[in-house]
Amino acid sequence: MALERIQKIMSEQGLCSRRAAEQIIAEGRVKVNGHVAAVGDKMDPDRDVLHVDGERIYIDKEQKMYYLALYKPRGYVTTVSDELGRRTVMDLVADIPARLYPVGRLDKDSEGLLLMTNDGAFANAMMHPSGGISKLYRVTVQPHATEEQVLQLSSGVVLDDGTRTLPCTVNVVVDEPGRTVMEITLKEGKNREIRRMCEAVGLQVVRLKRNAEGVVKLGMLQPGKYRELTRQELSGLRAAAAKGRAQTRSAAAAARAAGPKAPAGPVKVRARARGAAAGPRTKNPRRQG
């Protein structure tokens, strides 16, 4: 069989995303035939022996791919394992006979839709920084949000690390003294982004729930339960991700074609003799008198 990159094989076997696999390899935790692997190394999945963190990985070429929509309850962490012994989303899909991992994240105090899969290529496409997949959140904040604060959120705010969020869609659905409920649609995925956005404008998030990701809706799914995605949902997600990547490539190509902008130099003003009137210059002015 043809050689394949190790991170690709790890991703396809449901161990982790391709990006995470590269990090694990860079940390020296992966061996092929007893030798520590480097990022970019290749292996023959039919003949070579792969170990990750000392555990042999048996490569299953006929494994079934799972694509799940999970309702993550509050109190669960979005990791494959947790050193502190906290409950993870893996506990909710323990009956699936495959190595699943979450696509993206929801923090411990948040709830709602979380995609899970053992298809590394699919996960990479969904998490690509091109931002083709929109995510809809229902957010309850305190105190009451003013029109100015809502406008700031939708226009983009500077976070605590100095980065600025992209413009987003914000709709107020409940507006009453002491609290506001908003629906916020994002296309980027910074860590705890909505909570940090609200903090930046003086609001505190008291409840955060993801209701949709692309064409996939949470619907009537109950906390802690999951369902398999439909073919239509998978097609819609893949199409949105491909569109986002295409737009990113087009924007990058346009920027390269435009080339670097020449810096604007200072405007030079020709000096005139004190008291001279502004007017046309002559080559050989005649003396008067």
C-alpha atoms as a PDB file:
ATOM      1  CA  MET A   1       0.000   0.000   0.000  1.00  0.00           C
ATOM      2  CA  ALA A   2       1.167   3.566  -0.658  1.00  0.00           C
ATOM      3  CA  LEU A   3       2.810   5.498   2.147  1.00  0.00           C
ATOM      4  CA  GLU A   4       0.612   7.975   4.016  1.00  0.00           C
ATOM      5  CA  ARG A   5       1.391  10.752   6.462  1.00  0.00           C
ATOM      6  CA  ILE A   6       1.195   9.579  10.051  1.00  0.00           C
ATOM      7  CA  GLN A   7      -1.041  12.458  11.172  1.00  0.00           C
ATOM      8  CA  LYS A   8      -3.507  11.559   8.402  1.00  0.00           C
ATOM      9  CA  ILE A   9      -3.668   7.942   9.555  1.00  0.00           C
ATOM     10  CA  MET A  10      -4.126   8.973  13.202  1.00  0.00           C
ATOM     11  CA  SER A  11      -6.942  11.302  12.206  1.00  0.00           C
ATOM     12  CA  GLU A  12      -8.686   8.723  10.028  1.00  0.00           C
ATOM     13  CA  GLN A  13      -8.526   6.181  12.842  1.00  0.00           C
ATOM     14  CA  GLY A  14     -10.430   8.546  15.106  1.00  0.00           C
ATOM     15  CA  LEU A  15      -7.564   9.186  17.516  1.00  0.00           C
ATOM     16  CA  CYS A  16      -7.765  12.963  17.189  1.00  0.00           C
ATOM     17  CA  SER A  17      -7.963  15.714  14.595  1.00  0.00           C
ATOM     18  CA  ARG A  18      -5.107  16.058  12.112  1.00  0.00           C
ATOM     19  CA  ARG A  19      -3.913  19.258  13.768  1.00  0.00           C
ATOM     20  CA  ALA A  20      -3.896  17.582  17.184  1.00  0.00           C
ATOM     21  CA  ALA A  21      -2.033  14.609  15.677  1.00  0.00           C
ATOM     22  CA  GLU A  22       0.703  16.930  14.439  1.00  0.00           C
ATOM     23  CA  GLN A  23       1.074  18.320  17.955  1.00  0.00           C
ATOM     24  CA  ILE A  24       1.229  14.830  19.483  1.00  0.00           C
ATOM     25  CA  ILE A  25       3.881  13.799  16.952  1.00  0.00           C
ATOM     26  CA  ALA A  26       5.887  16.973  17.615  1.00  0.00           C
ATOM     27  CA  GLU A  27       5.874  16.112  21.333  1.00  0.00           C
ATOM     28  CA  GLY A  28       7.607  12.800  20.574  1.00  0.00           C
ATOM     29  CA  ARG A  29       4.669  10.651  21.670  1.00  0.00           C
ATOM     30  CA  VAL A  30       4.381   8.678  18.413  1.00  0.00           C
ATOM     31  CA  LYS A  31       6.570   5.793  17.264  1.00  0.00           C
ATOM     32  CA  VAL A  32       6.623   3.840  14.010  1.00  0.00           C
ATOM     33  CA  ASN A  33       8.385   0.481  14.130  1.00  0.00           C
ATOM     34  CA  GLY A  34       9.924   1.511  17.435  1.00  0.00           C
ATOM     35  CA  HIS A  35      11.362   4.810  16.183  1.00  0.00           C
ATOM     36  CA  VAL A  36      10.121   8.230  17.294  1.00  0.00           C
ATOM     37  CA  ALA A  37       8.281   9.885  14.416  1.00  0.00           C
ATOM     38  CA  ALA A  38       8.543  13.483  13.239  1.00  0.00           C
ATOM     39  CA  VAL A  39       5.835  15.694  11.780  1.00  0.00           C
ATOM     40  CA  GLY A  40       5.560  14.943   8.067  1.00  0.00           C
ATOM     41  CA  ASP A  41       6.853  11.362   8.308  1.00  0.00           C
ATOM     42  CA  LYS A  42       4.996   8.689   6.370  1.00  0.00           C
ATOM     43  CA  MET A  43       4.218   5.044   7.047  1.00  0.00           C
ATOM     44  CA  ASP A  44       2.687   2.030   5.334  1.00  0.00           C
ATOM     45  CA  PRO A  45      -0.556   1.286   7.226  1.00  0.00           C
ATOM     46  CA  ASP A  46      -0.457  -2.330   5.978  1.00  0.00           C
ATOM     47  CA  ARG A  47       3.051  -3.167   7.177  1.00  0.00           C
ATOM     48  CA  ASP A  48       4.305  -0.640   9.727  1.00  0.00           C
ATOM     49  CA  VAL A  49       3.525  -0.721  13.463  1.00  0.00           C
ATOM     50  CA  LEU A  50       2.175   2.460  15.055  1.00  0.00           C
ATOM     51  CA  HIS A  51       2.339   3.315  18.762  1.00  0.00           C
ATOM     52  CA  VAL A  52       0.859   6.428  20.404  1.00  0.00           C
ATOM     53  CA  ASP A  53       1.725   7.107  24.047  1.00  0.00           C
ATOM     54  CA  GLY A  54       3.048   3.556  24.292  1.00  0.00           C
ATOM     55  CA  GLU A  55      -0.192   1.963  23.076  1.00  0.00           C
ATOM     56  CA  ARG A  56      -0.223   0.038  19.813  1.00  0.00           C
ATOM     57  CA  ILE A  57      -2.792   1.353  17.358  1.00  0.00           C
ATOM     58  CA  TYR A  58      -4.334  -1.350  15.204  1.00  0.00           C
ATOM     59  CA  ILE A  59      -5.342   0.267  11.930  1.00  0.00           C
ATOM     60  CA  ASP A  60      -8.859  -0.609  10.824  1.00  0.00           C
ATOM     61  CA  LYS A  61      -9.303   0.078   7.120  1.00  0.00           C
ATOM     62  CA  GLU A  62     -12.975  -0.916   7.069  1.00  0.00           C
ATOM     63  CA  GLN A  63     -14.153   1.029  10.095  1.00  0.00           C
ATOM     64  CA  LYS A  64     -17.600   2.583  10.070  1.00  0.00           C
ATOM     65  CA  MET A  65     -17.724   6.359  10.153  1.00  0.00           C
ATOM     66  CA  TYR A  66     -19.955   7.991  12.753  1.00  0.00           C
ATOM     67  CA  TYR A  67     -21.336  11.523  12.564  1.00  0.00           C
ATOM     68  CA  LEU A  68     -23.281  12.467  15.684  1.00  0.00           C
ATOM     69  CA  ALA A  69     -25.216  15.458  16.965  1.00  0.00           C
ATOM     70  CA  LEU A  70     -24.914  15.451  20.764  1.00  0.00           C
ATOM     71  CA  TYR A  71     -26.710  17.665  23.282  1.00  0.00           C
ATOM     72  CA  LYS A  72     -23.875  18.473  25.674  1.00  0.00           C
ATOM     73  CA  PRO A  73     -25.294  19.269  29.106  1.00  0.00           C
ATOM     74  CA  ARG A  74     -23.774  21.847  31.414  1.00  0.00           C
ATOM     75  CA  GLY A  75     -21.101  20.404  33.687  1.00  0.00           C
ATOM     76  CA  TYR A  76     -19.386  18.225  31.065  1.00  0.00           C
ATOM     77  CA  VAL A  77     -15.988  19.121  29.600  1.00  0.00           C
ATOM     78  CA  THR A  78     -15.345  18.830  25.871  1.00  0.00           C
ATOM     79  CA  THR A  79     -12.251  16.643  25.949  1.00  0.00           C
ATOM     80  CA  VAL A  80     -11.448  13.012  25.238  1.00  0.00           C
ATOM     81  CA  SER A  81     -10.040  12.599  28.763  1.00  0.00           C
ATOM     82  CA  ASP A  82      -9.675  14.831  31.808  1.00  0.00           C
ATOM     83  CA  GLU A  83      -6.795  14.790  34.281  1.00  0.00           C
ATOM     84  CA  LEU A  84      -9.047  16.177  37.028  1.00  0.00           C
ATOM     85  CA  GLY A  85     -11.512  13.320  36.722  1.00  0.00           C
ATOM     86  CA  ARG A  86     -14.390  15.512  35.568  1.00  0.00           C
ATOM     87  CA  ARG A  87     -17.189  14.155  33.410  1.00  0.00           C
ATOM     88  CA  THR A  88     -16.417  14.419  29.694  1.00  0.00           C
ATOM     89  CA  VAL A  89     -18.572  14.250  26.590  1.00  0.00           C
ATOM     90  CA  MET A  90     -17.026  10.840  25.911  1.00  0.00           C
ATOM     91  CA  ASP A  91     -19.100   9.454  28.785  1.00  0.00           C
ATOM     92  CA  LEU A  92     -22.229  10.291  26.775  1.00  0.00           C
ATOM     93  CA  VAL A  93     -21.206   8.278  23.696  1.00  0.00           C
ATOM     94  CA  ALA A  94     -19.531   5.337  25.443  1.00  0.00           C
ATOM     95  CA  ASP A  95     -21.841   2.878  23.672  1.00  0.00           C
ATOM     96  CA  ILE A  96     -20.502   3.803  20.217  1.00  0.00           C
ATOM     97  CA  PRO A  97     -17.972   1.130  19.077  1.00  0.00           C
ATOM     98  CA  ALA A  98     -15.471   3.637  17.677  1.00  0.00           C
ATOM     99  CA  ARG A  99     -12.924   6.216  18.810  1.00  0.00           C
ATOM    100  CA  LEU A 100     -14.957   9.407  18.619  1.00  0.00           C
ATOM    101  CA  TYR A 101     -13.795  12.913  19.373  1.00  0.00           C
ATOM    102  CA  PRO A 102     -15.580  16.267  19.504  1.00  0.00           C
ATOM    103  CA  VAL A 103     -15.635  18.617  16.538  1.00  0.00           C
ATOM    104  CA  GLY A 104     -14.876  21.979  18.103  1.00  0.00           C
ATOM    105  CA  ARG A 105     -15.722  22.701  21.714  1.00  0.00           C
ATOM    106  CA  LEU A 106     -18.214  23.979  24.245  1.00  0.00           C
ATOM    107  CA  ASP A 107     -16.906  25.056  27.633  1.00  0.00           C
ATOM    108  CA  LYS A 108     -17.945  23.300  30.836  1.00  0.00           C
ATOM    109  CA  ASP A 109     -20.633  25.837  31.752  1.00  0.00           C
ATOM    110  CA  SER A 110     -22.171  25.911  28.260  1.00  0.00           C
ATOM    111  CA  GLU A 111     -24.659  23.502  26.724  1.00  0.00           C
ATOM    112  CA  GLY A 112     -26.173  22.556  23.416  1.00  0.00           C
ATOM    113  CA  LEU A 113     -25.215  21.102  20.067  1.00  0.00           C
ATOM    114  CA  LEU A 114     -21.826  19.420  19.734  1.00  0.00           C
ATOM    115  CA  LEU A 115     -20.807  17.389  16.690  1.00  0.00           C
ATOM    116  CA  MET A 116     -18.790  14.216  17.258  1.00  0.00           C
ATOM    117  CA  THR A 117     -17.143  11.905  14.743  1.00  0.00           C
ATOM    118  CA  ASN A 118     -14.359   9.435  14.045  1.00  0.00           C
ATOM    119  CA  ASP A 119     -13.805  10.881  10.555  1.00  0.00           C
ATOM    120  CA  GLY A 120     -10.665  13.000  10.765  1.00  0.00           C
ATOM    121  CA  ALA A 121     -11.059  14.585   7.330  1.00  0.00           C
ATOM    122  CA  PHE A 122     -14.602  15.671   8.166  1.00  0.00           C
ATOM    123  CA  ALA A 123     -13.520  17.111  11.522  1.00  0.00           C
ATOM    124  CA  ASN A 124     -10.684  19.074   9.902  1.00  0.00           C
ATOM    125  CA  ALA A 125     -13.065  20.547   7.329  1.00  0.00           C
ATOM    126  CA  MET A 126     -15.542  21.596  10.031  1.00  0.00           C
ATOM    127  CA  MET A 127     -12.862  23.251  12.179  1.00  0.00           C
ATOM    128  CA  HIS A 128     -10.980  24.949   9.345  1.00  0.00           C
ATOM    129  CA  PRO A 129     -10.182  28.602  10.208  1.00  0.00           C
ATOM    130  CA  SER A 130     -11.826  29.775   6.964  1.00  0.00           C
ATOM    131  CA  GLY A 131     -15.022  29.880   9.022  1.00  0.00           C
ATOM    132  CA  GLY A 132     -17.487  28.425   6.546  1.00  0.00           C
ATOM    133  CA  ILE A 133     -19.737  26.939   9.238  1.00  0.00           C
ATOM    134  CA  SER A 134     -21.965  29.373  11.123  1.00  0.00           C
ATOM    135  CA  LYS A 135     -22.984  28.627  14.716  1.00  0.00           C
ATOM    136  CA  LEU A 136     -26.141  29.922  16.396  1.00  0.00           C
ATOM    137  CA  TYR A 137     -26.164  30.556  20.160  1.00  0.00           C
ATOM    138  CA  ARG A 138     -28.903  31.609  22.556  1.00  0.00           C
ATOM    139  CA  VAL A 139     -27.255  33.796  25.179  1.00  0.00           C
ATOM    140  CA  THR A 140     -28.722  35.174  28.406  1.00  0.00           C
ATOM    141  CA  VAL A 141     -26.814  38.098  29.927  1.00  0.00           C
ATOM    142  CA  GLN A 142     -27.024  40.322  32.976  1.00  0.00           C
ATOM    143  CA  PRO A 143     -27.640  43.166  33.469  1.00  0.00           C
ATOM    144  CA  HIS A 144     -29.968  44.431  30.748  1.00  0.00           C
ATOM    145  CA  ALA A 145     -28.073  45.001  27.473  1.00  0.00           C
ATOM    146  CA  THR A 146     -28.308  48.493  26.018  1.00  0.00           C
ATOM    147  CA  GLU A 147     -28.629  49.232  22.301  1.00  0.00           C
ATOM    148  CA  GLU A 148     -25.047  50.479  22.330  1.00  0.00           C
ATOM    149  CA  GLN A 149     -23.768  47.208  23.833  1.00  0.00           C
ATOM    150  CA  VAL A 150     -25.693  45.138  21.271  1.00  0.00           C
ATOM    151  CA  LEU A 151     -24.248  47.275  18.471  1.00  0.00           C
ATOM    152  CA  GLN A 152     -20.737  46.819  19.869  1.00  0.00           C
ATOM    153  CA  LEU A 153     -21.157  43.037  19.942  1.00  0.00           C
ATOM    154  CA  SER A 154     -22.413  42.906  16.356  1.00  0.00           C
ATOM    155  CA  SER A 155     -19.684  45.227  15.062  1.00  0.00           C
ATOM    156  CA  GLY A 156     -16.812  43.322  16.681  1.00  0.00           C
ATOM    157  CA  VAL A 157     -15.039  43.957  19.980  1.00  0.00           C
ATOM    158  CA  VAL A 158     -11.462  43.808  21.225  1.00  0.00           C
ATOM    159  CA  LEU A 159     -10.966  40.821  23.539  1.00  0.00           C
ATOM    160  CA  ASP A 160      -8.762  40.572  26.608  1.00  0.00           C
ATOM    161  CA  ASP A 161      -5.837  39.256  24.531  1.00  0.00           C
ATOM    162  CA  GLY A 162      -5.949  42.210  22.137  1.00  0.00           C
ATOM    163  CA  THR A 163      -7.564  40.355  19.221  1.00  0.00           C
ATOM    164  CA  ARG A 164     -10.686  41.727  17.587  1.00  0.00           C
ATOM    165  CA  THR A 165     -13.731  39.601  16.816  1.00  0.00           C
ATOM    166  CA  LEU A 166     -15.340  39.571  13.398  1.00  0.00           C
ATOM    167  CA  PRO A 167     -18.716  41.264  12.893  1.00  0.00           C
ATOM    168  CA  CYS A 168     -21.586  38.929  13.741  1.00  0.00           C
ATOM    169  CA  THR A 169     -25.378  38.823  13.767  1.00  0.00           C
ATOM    170  CA  VAL A 170     -27.072  39.695  17.075  1.00  0.00           C
ATOM    171  CA  ASN A 171     -30.848  39.533  17.550  1.00  0.00           C
ATOM    172  CA  VAL A 172     -32.523  40.465  20.833  1.00  0.00           C
ATOM    173  CA  VAL A 173     -35.337  37.992  21.617  1.00  0.00           C
ATOM    174  CA  VAL A 174     -36.125  38.904  25.250  1.00  0.00           C
ATOM    175  CA  ASP A 175     -35.517  42.380  26.627  1.00  0.00           C
ATOM    176  CA  GLU A 176     -36.560  43.051  30.201  1.00  0.00           C
ATOM    177  CA  PRO A 177     -35.215  44.777  33.321  1.00  0.00           C
ATOM    178  CA  GLY A 178     -32.197  42.961  34.702  1.00  0.00           C
ATOM    179  CA  ARG A 179     -31.521  40.635  31.768  1.00  0.00           C
ATOM    180  CA  THR A 180     -31.459  40.277  27.991  1.00  0.00           C
ATOM    181  CA  VAL A 181     -31.695  37.144  25.868  1.00  0.00           C
ATOM    182  CA  MET A 182     -29.955  37.320  22.491  1.00  0.00           C
ATOM    183  CA  GLU A 183     -29.351  35.032  19.543  1.00  0.00           C
ATOM    184  CA  ILE A 184     -25.780  35.413  18.289  1.00  0.00           C
ATOM    185  CA  THR A 185     -24.483  33.865  15.061  1.00  0.00           C
ATOM    186  CA  LEU A 186     -20.712  33.421  14.743  1.00  0.00           C
ATOM    187  CA  LYS A 187     -18.480  32.074  12.000  1.00  0.00           C
ATOM    188  CA  GLU A 188     -15.259  31.958  13.999  1.00  0.00           C
ATOM    189  CA  GLY A 189     -14.353  29.854  16.998  1.00  0.00           C
ATOM    190  CA  LYS A 190     -12.104  31.590  19.493  1.00  0.00           C
ATOM    191  CA  ASN A 191     -11.867  30.064  22.963  1.00  0.00           C
ATOM    192  CA  ARG A 192     -14.867  31.112  25.119  1.00  0.00           C
ATOM    193  CA  GLU A 193     -15.506  33.776  22.518  1.00  0.00           C
ATOM    194  CA  ILE A 194     -19.068  34.804  23.378  1.00  0.00           C
ATOM    195  CA  ARG A 195     -18.356  35.027  27.111  1.00  0.00           C
ATOM    196  CA  ARG A 196     -15.284  37.164  26.438  1.00  0.00           C
ATOM    197  CA  MET A 197     -17.193  39.340  23.958  1.00  0.00           C
ATOM    198  CA  CYS A 198     -19.873  40.047  26.536  1.00  0.00           C
ATOM    199  CA  GLU A 199     -17.312  40.741  29.255  1.00  0.00           C
ATOM    200  CA  ALA A 200     -15.630  43.242  26.927  1.00  0.00           C
ATOM    201  CA  VAL A 201     -18.820  45.341  26.793  1.00  0.00           C
ATOM    202  CA  GLY A 202     -19.698  44.976  30.485  1.00  0.00           C
ATOM    203  CA  LEU A 203     -22.151  42.051  30.363  1.00  0.00           C
ATOM    204  CA  GLN A 204     -22.089  38.717  32.198  1.00  0.00           C
ATOM    205  CA  VAL A 205     -23.265  35.518  30.515  1.00  0.00           C
ATOM    206  CA  VAL A 206     -25.516  33.503  32.826  1.00  0.00           C
ATOM    207  CA  ARG A 207     -26.567  30.909  30.242  1.00  0.00           C
ATOM    208  CA  LEU A 208     -25.138  29.943  26.865  1.00  0.00           C
ATOM    209  CA  LYS A 209     -26.664  27.338  24.579  1.00  0.00           C
ATOM    210  CA  ARG A 210     -25.643  26.393  21.033  1.00  0.00           C
ATOM    211  CA  ASN A 211     -28.801  25.737  19.013  1.00  0.00           C
ATOM    212  CA  ALA A 212     -27.387  25.135  15.542  1.00  0.00           C
ATOM    213  CA  GLU A 213     -24.210  24.513  13.588  1.00  0.00           C
ATOM    214  CA  GLY A 214     -24.630  25.117   9.885  1.00  0.00           C
ATOM    215  CA  VAL A 215     -27.678  23.171   8.704  1.00  0.00           C
ATOM    216  CA  VAL A 216     -27.731  20.978  11.836  1.00  0.00           C
ATOM    217  CA  LYS A 217     -30.303  22.041  14.437  1.00  0.00           C
ATOM    218  CA  LEU A 218     -30.484  20.919  18.059  1.00  0.00           C
ATOM    219  CA  GLY A 219     -34.256  20.643  17.758  1.00  0.00           C
ATOM    220  CA  MET A 220     -35.975  18.432  20.341  1.00  0.00           C
ATOM    221  CA  LEU A 221     -32.821  16.526  21.305  1.00  0.00           C
ATOM    222  CA  GLN A 222     -32.630  16.144  25.083  1.00  0.00           C
ATOM    223  CA  PRO A 223     -29.556  16.875  27.268  1.00  0.00           C
ATOM    224  CA  GLY A 224     -27.086  13.981  27.234  1.00  0.00           C
ATOM    225  CA  LYS A 225     -28.665  12.346  24.167  1.00  0.00           C
ATOM    226  CA  TYR A 226     -27.359  12.068  20.620  1.00  0.00           C
ATOM    227  CA  ARG A 227     -28.521  11.193  17.131  1.00  0.00           C
ATOM    228  CA  GLU A 228     -26.793  10.442  13.844  1.00  0.00           C
ATOM    229  CA  LEU A 229     -26.641  13.184  11.236  1.00  0.00           C
ATOM    230  CA  THR A 230     -28.710  12.730   8.087  1.00  0.00           C
ATOM    231  CA  ARG A 231     -27.182  12.600   4.611  1.00  0.00           C
ATOM    232  CA  GLN A 232     -28.693  16.002   3.879  1.00  0.00           C
ATOM    233  CA  GLU A 233     -27.067  17.484   6.985  1.00  0.00           C
ATOM    234  CA  LEU A 234     -23.671  16.004   6.097  1.00  0.00           C
ATOM    235  CA  SER A 235     -23.929  17.346   2.547  1.00  0.00           C
ATOM    236  CA  GLY A 236     -24.914  20.781   3.828  1.00  0.00           C
ATOM    237  CA  LEU A 237     -22.003  20.941   6.272  1.00  0.00           C
ATOM    238  CA  ARG A 238     -19.480  19.839   3.668  1.00  0.00           C
ATOM    239  CA  ALA A 239     -20.819  22.336   1.128  1.00  0.00           C
ATOM    240  CA  ALA A 240     -20.608  25.216   3.622  1.00  0.00           C
ATOM    241  CA  ALA A 241     -17.065  24.262   4.617  1.00  0.00           C
ATOM    242  CA  ALA A 242     -15.980  24.028   0.964  1.00  0.00           C
ATOM    243  CA  LYS A 243     -17.522  27.435   0.228  1.00  0.00           C
ATOM    244  CA  GLY A 244     -15.649  28.971   3.161  1.00  0.00           C
ATOM    245  CA  ARG A 245     -12.328  27.539   1.965  1.00  0.00           C
ATOM    246  CA  ALA A 246     -12.974  28.766  -1.586  1.00  0.00           C
ATOM    247  CA  GLN A 247     -13.746  32.281  -0.364  1.00  0.00           C
ATOM    248  CA  THR A 248     -10.577  32.293   1.733  1.00  0.00           C
ATOM    249  CA  ARG A 249      -8.473  31.208  -1.262  1.00  0.00           C
ATOM    250  CA  SER A 250     -10.088  33.851  -3.492  1.00  0.00           C
ATOM    251  CA  ALA A 251      -9.438  36.596  -0.942  1.00  0.00           C
ATOM    252  CA  ALA A 252      -5.815  35.489  -0.548  1.00  0.00           C
ATOM    253  CA  ALA A 253      -5.315  35.404  -4.334  1.00  0.00           C
ATOM    254  CA  ALA A 254      -6.808  38.889  -4.699  1.00  0.00           C
ATOM    255  CA  ALA A 255      -4.503  40.216  -1.984  1.00  0.00           C
ATOM    256  CA  ARG A 256      -1.453  38.706  -3.695  1.00  0.00           C
ATOM    257  CA  ALA A 257      -2.498  40.128  -7.064  1.00  0.00           C
ATOM    258  CA  ALA A 258      -2.920  43.602  -5.585  1.00  0.00           C
ATOM    259  CA  GLY A 259       0.605  43.456  -4.205  1.00  0.00           C
ATOM    260  CA  PRO A 260       1.953  45.440  -1.266  1.00  0.00           C
ATOM    261  CA  LYS A 261       0.673  48.969  -0.939  1.00  0.00           C
ATOM    262  CA  ALA A 262       3.313  51.640  -1.354  1.00  0.00           C
ATOM    263  CA  PRO A 263       3.648  53.686   1.819  1.00  0.00           C
ATOM    264  CA  ALA A 264       2.424  57.214   1.436  1.00  0.00           C
ATOM    265  CA  GLY A 265       5.375  59.588   1.806  1.00  0.00           C
ATOM    266  CA  PRO A 266       5.221  63.038   3.371  1.00  0.00           C
ATOM    267  CA  VAL A 267       3.837  65.787   1.181  1.00  0.00           C
ATOM    268  CA  LYS A 268       6.615  68.225   0.329  1.00  0.00           C
ATOM    269  CA  VAL A 269       5.767  71.920   0.254  1.00  0.00           C
ATOM    270  CA  ARG A 270       8.078  74.201  -1.680  1.00  0.00           C
ATOM    271  CA  ALA A 271       9.312  77.011   0.547  1.00  0.00           C
ATOM    272  CA  ARG A 272       8.630  80.594  -0.417  1.00  0.00           C
ATOM    273  CA  ALA A 273      10.395  83.764   0.659  1.00  0.00           C
ATOM    274  CA  ARG A 274       8.779  85.497   3.579  1.00  0.00           C
ATOM    275  CA  GLY A 275       6.146  87.910   2.413  1.00  0.00           C
ATOM    276  CA  ALA A 276       6.060  86.559  -1.151  1.00  0.00           C
ATOM    277  CA  ALA A 277       2.661  86.275  -2.711  1.00  0.00           C
ATOM    278  CA  ALA A 278       1.464  82.966  -4.098  1.00  0.00           C
ATOM    279  CA  GLY A 279       1.529  83.071  -7.862  1.00  0.00           C
ATOM    280  CA  PRO A 280       3.138  81.628 -10.964  1.00  0.00           C
ATOM    281  CA  ARG A 281       6.925  81.335 -10.960  1.00  0.00           C
ATOM    282  CA  THR A 282       8.922  82.905 -13.807  1.00  0.00           C
ATOM    283  CA  LYS A 283      12.239  81.667 -15.076  1.00  0.00           C
ATOM    284  CA  ASN A 284      14.037  85.040 -15.239  1.00  0.00           C
ATOM    285  CA  PRO A 285      12.374  87.632 -13.069  1.00  0.00           C
ATOM    286  CA  ARG A 286      13.381  91.195 -13.966  1.00  0.00           C
ATOM    287  CA  ARG A 287      14.560  93.634 -11.375  1.00  0.00           C
ATOM    288  CA  GLN A 288      12.355  96.623 -10.817  1.00  0.00           C
ATOM    289  CA  GLY A 289      13.681 100.176 -10.924  1.00  0.00           C
END
